[in-house]
Amino acid sequence: MKNIEDLESLNKEELVYLAKLSEQTERYDEMIEYIKAIIQKTPQDLPADDRTILYIAYKNIVSDLRTSWRVINSIEKKEERRNYMENKATANSYKKEIEQDILKYSKDILEVIEHDLIPKATSSESRVFYYKMKGDYGRYMSEITTGAINKEIVAAAEISYTAAYDLAKNDLPSTHPTRLGLALNFSVFFNDILEEKERAIEMAKGAFDEAISELENISEENSKDSTLTLHLIKDNLNLWNNELNEES
């Protein structure tokens, strides 16, 4: 990757091209540096295409780390069940390294959003996008933290999700992919983090039913993303309702 001084000499079009190259070659750390440089060269609200670059760069890194965390967490529990305590300690140490990486990238994107993006956001769509991302990365951090720190992270994530949800309900169509993605992730937050399955079902069902009733008005541009998200919401609803039935 070019060094920071080189990035400052590039124009925005060159940086966007480099960001797309880094995506295609799966060099997401470099992609993050390119989108940060793009943000610094964009004095106004970030366009949708650039927001997508931001989303992809951080999402791919943190998704891989979350997968790694789940694997090592499972190994640690297995070693404990087998009473291999030395192996358990080694796995736990490795898990903590992964946790530090998740926290590092999550805190980084939260700082970028809070200081560089939200202050310049002028459209409801971009503001919903940013507050949703704040909720998402708070959710990821809450999965690997405990105690008072966890409570603080969870509370902040809920505030961000709620801000996004209120904006989306007022300003975005029910079929808009950003609004549907928010409903999907916020309902997962209710189910997985707050352990409030009924609230998760209520939110997901409300979003699903409202979007289905307006499906004929969906734009061709949004059709693919919105339809995919509706399928994911429906899958969660089926799963959560089945779990409720089993519990009762």
XYZ file of C-alpha atoms in Angstrom:
248
model
C 0.000 0.000 0.000
C 1.093 3.569 -0.605
C 2.243 5.396 2.523
C 0.182 8.140 4.143
C 2.085 10.908 2.367
C 1.343 9.280 -0.988
C -2.361 9.015 -0.129
C -2.530 12.733 0.558
C -1.225 13.434 -2.942
C -3.936 11.349 -4.633
C -7.272 12.729 -5.738
C -10.545 11.178 -4.671
C -11.093 9.235 -7.905
C -7.686 7.574 -7.548
C -8.420 6.672 -3.926
C -11.792 5.165 -4.835
C -10.138 3.032 -7.501
C -7.498 1.832 -5.032
C -10.210 1.040 -2.485
C -12.024 -1.084 -5.053
C -8.785 -2.850 -5.991
C -8.127 -3.632 -2.339
C -11.651 -5.035 -2.027
C -11.166 -7.304 -5.040
C -7.856 -8.551 -3.628
C -9.341 -8.856 -0.106
C -6.790 -6.474 1.414
C -9.286 -4.904 3.769
C -6.807 -3.187 6.093
C -5.616 -1.186 3.103
C -9.209 -0.587 2.053
C -9.800 1.048 5.442
C -6.899 3.435 4.914
C -8.186 4.374 1.465
C -11.719 5.085 2.670
C -10.344 7.169 5.539
C -8.410 9.231 2.998
C -11.559 9.529 0.872
C -13.482 10.806 3.899
C -10.845 13.465 4.551
C -11.145 14.649 0.947
C -14.967 14.784 1.101
C -16.120 17.944 2.896
C -19.801 17.136 2.376
C -22.031 14.161 3.156
C -20.432 10.926 1.952
C -22.133 9.569 -1.223
C -23.824 6.160 -1.091
C -21.065 4.438 -3.094
C -18.429 5.662 -0.649
C -20.551 4.580 2.314
C -20.604 1.114 0.758
C -16.799 1.095 0.627
C -16.712 2.043 4.312
C -19.187 -0.692 5.200
C -17.389 -3.422 3.239
C -13.924 -2.576 4.547
C -14.765 -2.846 8.236
C -17.445 -5.517 7.894
C -15.149 -8.043 6.225
C -12.396 -7.680 8.792
C -14.659 -7.783 11.828
C -16.830 -10.605 10.450
C -13.733 -12.781 10.037
C -12.607 -11.910 13.562
C -16.038 -12.743 15.004
C -15.924 -16.112 13.237
C -12.452 -16.744 14.657
C -13.697 -15.798 18.116
C -16.588 -18.263 17.938
C -14.221 -21.047 16.868
C -11.675 -20.418 19.627
C -14.429 -19.952 22.214
C -15.804 -23.375 21.288
C -12.329 -24.910 21.524
C -11.770 -23.345 24.944
C -15.037 -24.810 26.257
C -14.183 -28.217 24.806
C -10.790 -28.222 26.520
C -12.463 -27.290 29.800
C -14.945 -30.172 29.478
C -12.029 -32.532 28.851
C -10.270 -31.055 31.898
C -7.255 -30.056 29.781
C -6.744 -26.870 31.739
C -3.380 -25.974 30.223
C -4.885 -26.145 26.740
C -7.878 -24.166 27.970
C -5.568 -21.420 29.243
C -3.735 -21.310 25.911
C -7.011 -21.083 23.997
C -8.233 -18.355 26.339
C -5.063 -16.335 25.786
C -5.506 -16.654 22.028
C -9.156 -15.650 22.337
C -8.184 -12.482 24.193
C -5.920 -11.486 21.303
C -8.839 -11.832 18.901
C -11.037 -9.825 21.259
C -8.521 -6.999 21.272
C -8.599 -6.916 17.471
C -12.408 -6.807 17.425
C -12.373 -3.966 19.929
C -9.678 -2.108 17.984
C -11.534 -2.101 14.676
C -14.910 -1.475 16.298
C -13.663 1.516 18.270
C -11.923 2.812 15.158
C -15.069 2.825 13.007
C -17.127 4.296 15.848
C -14.671 7.182 16.130
C -14.707 7.773 12.365
C -18.509 7.816 12.337
C -18.852 10.061 15.364
C -16.194 12.629 14.486
C -15.916 12.576 10.688
C -19.236 11.399 9.267
C -22.271 12.221 11.397
C -21.356 15.931 11.658
C -21.369 16.145 7.831
C -24.445 13.963 7.273
C -27.313 15.903 5.731
C -29.632 13.178 4.406
C -31.801 10.936 6.553
C -30.527 7.914 4.636
C -26.907 8.572 5.547
C -27.738 9.390 9.166
C -29.716 6.148 9.527
C -26.797 4.307 7.928
C -24.289 5.752 10.404
C -26.399 5.276 13.529
C -27.136 1.710 12.425
C -23.395 1.067 12.049
C -22.806 2.482 15.527
C -25.381 0.049 16.865
C -23.882 -2.850 14.914
C -20.327 -2.355 16.150
C -21.560 -1.804 19.672
C -23.355 -5.150 19.331
C -20.157 -6.838 18.162
C -18.246 -5.449 21.142
C -21.004 -6.492 23.523
C -20.602 -10.111 22.390
C -17.083 -10.273 23.819
C -17.235 -8.026 26.898
C -18.585 -8.478 30.415
C -19.435 -6.514 33.529
C -19.752 -2.743 33.706
C -17.998 -2.213 30.371
C -20.487 -4.516 28.678
C -23.453 -2.670 30.195
C -22.078 0.642 28.958
C -21.510 -0.726 25.444
C -24.974 -2.306 25.286
C -26.645 0.910 26.434
C -24.777 2.965 23.824
C -25.642 0.472 21.081
C -29.331 0.600 21.970
C -29.276 4.408 21.891
C -27.708 4.337 18.412
C -30.118 1.723 17.082
C -33.069 3.660 18.495
C -31.888 6.915 16.903
C -31.562 5.142 13.556
C -34.944 3.450 13.956
C -36.785 6.681 14.768
C -35.232 8.426 11.768
C -35.965 5.521 9.446
C -39.598 5.236 10.527
C -40.140 8.930 9.823
C -38.061 9.481 6.696
C -37.404 6.247 4.778
C -39.893 4.035 2.898
C -40.703 0.733 4.592
C -39.102 -1.095 1.645
C -35.836 0.847 1.734
C -32.893 -1.578 2.149
C -31.249 0.561 4.841
C -34.456 0.627 6.887
C -34.955 -3.123 6.456
C -31.316 -3.837 7.319
C -31.756 -1.773 10.457
C -34.885 -3.714 11.452
C -33.006 -6.971 10.864
C -30.010 -6.001 12.991
C -31.930 -4.179 15.728
C -34.206 -7.200 16.191
C -31.120 -9.449 16.410
C -29.802 -7.092 19.095
C -33.038 -7.522 21.063
C -32.889 -11.304 20.743
C -29.180 -12.040 21.109
C -27.929 -9.262 23.382
C -30.903 -8.100 25.450
C -32.480 -11.588 25.363
C -35.903 -10.093 24.686
C -37.241 -12.484 22.071
C -40.787 -11.130 22.045
C -39.576 -7.589 21.337
C -37.327 -8.961 18.600
C -40.285 -10.743 17.011
C -42.486 -7.665 17.308
C -39.935 -5.443 15.577
C -39.083 -7.946 12.846
C -42.724 -8.783 12.133
C -43.709 -5.116 12.010
C -40.951 -4.322 9.528
C -41.718 -7.398 7.429
C -45.477 -6.839 7.261
C -45.146 -3.144 6.491
C -42.638 -3.753 3.700
C -44.691 -6.573 2.175
C -47.742 -4.318 2.037
C -45.732 -1.740 0.061
C -43.777 -4.164 -2.099
C -45.353 -2.998 -5.346
C -43.861 0.448 -4.730
C -40.276 -0.748 -4.349
C -37.790 0.820 -6.738
C -35.920 -1.357 -9.197
C -32.653 -0.064 -7.742
C -33.522 -1.348 -4.249
C -35.434 -4.490 -5.213
C -32.602 -7.031 -4.911
C -31.196 -5.825 -1.568
C -34.619 -5.323 0.002
C -35.878 -8.741 -1.099
C -32.790 -10.460 0.308
C -33.165 -8.669 3.645
C -36.858 -9.564 3.812
C -35.911 -13.228 3.421
C -33.419 -12.911 6.298
C -36.020 -11.242 8.507
C -38.513 -13.994 7.672
C -35.940 -16.680 8.521
C -35.331 -15.078 11.919
C -39.057 -14.809 12.583
C -39.528 -18.507 11.853
C -36.604 -19.434 14.103
C -37.639 -17.212 17.005
C -41.303 -18.243 16.858
C -40.274 -21.904 16.882
C -38.051 -21.267 19.893
C -40.924 -19.537 21.697
C -43.212 -22.480 20.987
C -40.616 -24.924 22.313
C -40.145 -22.861 25.472
C -43.878 -22.847 26.131
